[in-house]
XYZ file of C-alpha atoms in Angstrom:
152
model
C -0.773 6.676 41.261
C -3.598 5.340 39.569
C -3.428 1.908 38.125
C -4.204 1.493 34.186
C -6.991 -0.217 32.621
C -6.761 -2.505 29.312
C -9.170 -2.012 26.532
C -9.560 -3.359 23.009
C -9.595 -0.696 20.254
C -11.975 -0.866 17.947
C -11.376 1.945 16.132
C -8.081 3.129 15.061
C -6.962 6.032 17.785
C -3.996 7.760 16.436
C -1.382 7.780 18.500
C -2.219 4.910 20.796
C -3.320 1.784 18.308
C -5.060 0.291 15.669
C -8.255 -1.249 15.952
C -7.740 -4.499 17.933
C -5.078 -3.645 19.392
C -4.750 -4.358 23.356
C -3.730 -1.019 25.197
C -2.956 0.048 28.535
C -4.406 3.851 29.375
C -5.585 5.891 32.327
C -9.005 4.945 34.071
C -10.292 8.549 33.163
C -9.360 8.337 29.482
C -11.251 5.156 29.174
C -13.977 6.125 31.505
C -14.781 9.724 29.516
C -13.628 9.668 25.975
C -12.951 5.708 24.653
C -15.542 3.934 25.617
C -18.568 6.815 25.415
C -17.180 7.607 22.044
C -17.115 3.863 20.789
C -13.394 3.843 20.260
C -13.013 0.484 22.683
C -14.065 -1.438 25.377
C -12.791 -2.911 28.764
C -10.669 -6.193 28.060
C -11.591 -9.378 29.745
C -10.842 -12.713 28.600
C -13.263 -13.595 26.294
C -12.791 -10.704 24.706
C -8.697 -11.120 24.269
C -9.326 -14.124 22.705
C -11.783 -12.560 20.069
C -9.062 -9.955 19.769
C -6.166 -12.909 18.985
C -8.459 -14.310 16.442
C -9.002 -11.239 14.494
C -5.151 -10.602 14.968
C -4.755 -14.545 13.449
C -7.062 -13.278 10.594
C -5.386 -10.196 9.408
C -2.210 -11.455 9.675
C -3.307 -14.025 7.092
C -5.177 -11.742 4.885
C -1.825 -9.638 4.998
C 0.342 -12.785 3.945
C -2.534 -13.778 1.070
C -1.982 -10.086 -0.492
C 1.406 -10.514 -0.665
C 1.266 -13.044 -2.183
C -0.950 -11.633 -4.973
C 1.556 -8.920 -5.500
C 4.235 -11.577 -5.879
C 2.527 -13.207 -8.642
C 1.623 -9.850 -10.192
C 5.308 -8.988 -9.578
C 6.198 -11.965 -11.844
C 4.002 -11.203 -14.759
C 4.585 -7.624 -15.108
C 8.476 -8.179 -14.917
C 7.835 -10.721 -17.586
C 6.118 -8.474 -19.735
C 8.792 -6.901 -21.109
C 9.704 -3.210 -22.048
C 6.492 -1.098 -22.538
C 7.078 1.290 -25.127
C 5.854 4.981 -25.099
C 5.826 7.021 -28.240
C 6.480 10.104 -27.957
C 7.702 13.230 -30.089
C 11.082 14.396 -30.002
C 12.734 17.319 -31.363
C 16.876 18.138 -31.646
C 19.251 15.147 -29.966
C 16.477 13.003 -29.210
C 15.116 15.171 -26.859
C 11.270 14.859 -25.895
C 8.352 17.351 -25.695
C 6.814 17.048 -22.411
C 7.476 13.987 -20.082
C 6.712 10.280 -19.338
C 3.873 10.561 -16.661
C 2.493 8.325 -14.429
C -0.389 8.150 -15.304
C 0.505 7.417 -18.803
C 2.953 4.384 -17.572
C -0.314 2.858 -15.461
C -2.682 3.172 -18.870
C 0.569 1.424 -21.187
C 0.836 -1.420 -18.355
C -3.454 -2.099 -18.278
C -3.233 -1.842 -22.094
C -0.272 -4.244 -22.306
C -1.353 -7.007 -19.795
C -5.139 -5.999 -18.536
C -3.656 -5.228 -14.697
C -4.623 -2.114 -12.649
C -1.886 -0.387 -11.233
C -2.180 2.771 -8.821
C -0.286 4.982 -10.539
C 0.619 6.403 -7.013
C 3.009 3.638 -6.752
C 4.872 4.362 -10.043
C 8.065 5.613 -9.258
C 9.986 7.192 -12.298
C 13.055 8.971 -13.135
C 13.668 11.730 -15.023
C 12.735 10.964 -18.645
C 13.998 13.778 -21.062
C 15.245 11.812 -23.749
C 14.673 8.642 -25.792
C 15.930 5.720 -24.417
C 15.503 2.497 -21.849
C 14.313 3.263 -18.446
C 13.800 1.569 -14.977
C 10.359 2.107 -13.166
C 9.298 0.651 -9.983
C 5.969 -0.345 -9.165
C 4.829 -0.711 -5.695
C 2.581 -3.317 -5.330
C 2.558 -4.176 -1.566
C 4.111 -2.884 1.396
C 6.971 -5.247 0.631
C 6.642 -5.875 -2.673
C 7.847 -3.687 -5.676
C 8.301 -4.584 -9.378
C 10.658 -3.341 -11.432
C 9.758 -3.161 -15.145
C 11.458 -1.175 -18.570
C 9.711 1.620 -20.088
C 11.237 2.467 -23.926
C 10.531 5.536 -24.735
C 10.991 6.337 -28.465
C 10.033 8.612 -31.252
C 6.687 8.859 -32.472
C-alpha cells in the first residue's frame, strides 16, 4: 500500500477541501492532476505555517462579519413594521402577493440597508394583516422583522 502525501489546497476541490485546507491523498492524484492543474502543492513546514496564518485570518474575517450582521440585526429589528400597500378586494383579501423583492426595496427605502432578497423568507401573505419575515444576514445570523400589509 502506498503511503499518502499532504498538500495544501489552494483552490477549492469539491469533495476533498477548501482552499487551505491540509489534505492527505494518493501520490498519483497529487503527482498527475493537483499539482499540474494548480489545485495545491506538497506541504512542508513553512508552508503549514503560511497555511495556519491564513486559517487565523479567515477565521477572524468570519467573526468581524458576524458581527456586522449583528449590528444590522439590531437596527432592522428596531425599525419597526414596514408597511406594504396593497389592493384588496372582498374580506380583505389581496390581489397578487407580498414578494421578496418588494420586502428588500420597503427595507432599503425605510433604513438605506441592502438586503439580498434571497435571504427573505416569507409566509404566505393572502390577506391584510401583521406578518413575521426573516432575514438572513449571516450564516448564523437571521433577523426577524414585521411586514403590515394593508389596503391601498
Amino acid at each position: 500500500m502506498a503511503k499518502r502525501v499532504q498538500l495544501v489546497l489552494n483552490k477549492d476541490v469539491s469533495k476533498l477541501g477548501k482552499a487551505g485546507d491540509v489534505v492527505e491523498v494518493a501520490p498519483g492524484y497529487a503527482r498527475n492532476y493537483l499539482v499540474p492543474q494548480g489545485m495545491g502543492f506538497k506541504a512542508t513546514p513553512g508552508i503549514l505555517k503560511q497555511a495556519e496564518r491564513r486559517r487565523e485570518e479567515e477565521r477572524l474575517r468570519q467573526l468581524e462579519l458576524k458581527q456586522q450582521a449583528e449590528v444590522r440585526k439590531t437596527a432592522l429589528e428596531a425599525a419597526g413594521p414596514f408597511i406594504v400597500s396593497k389592493q384588496v378586494g372582498e374580506g380583505d383579501a389581496i390581489f397578487g402577493t407580498v414578494t421578496n423583492q418588494e420586502v428588500a426595496e420597503l427595507i432599503f427605502n425605510s433604513t438605506s440597508q441592502e438586503v439580498d432578497r434571497r435571504g427573505i423568507t416569507l409566509p404566505e401573505i393572502r390577506e391584510t394583516g401583521t406578518y413575521k419575515a426573516e432575514i438572513k444576514l449571516h450564516a448564523e445570523v437571521t433577523a426577524e422583522v414585521n411586514i403590515q400589509v394593508v389596503p391601498m
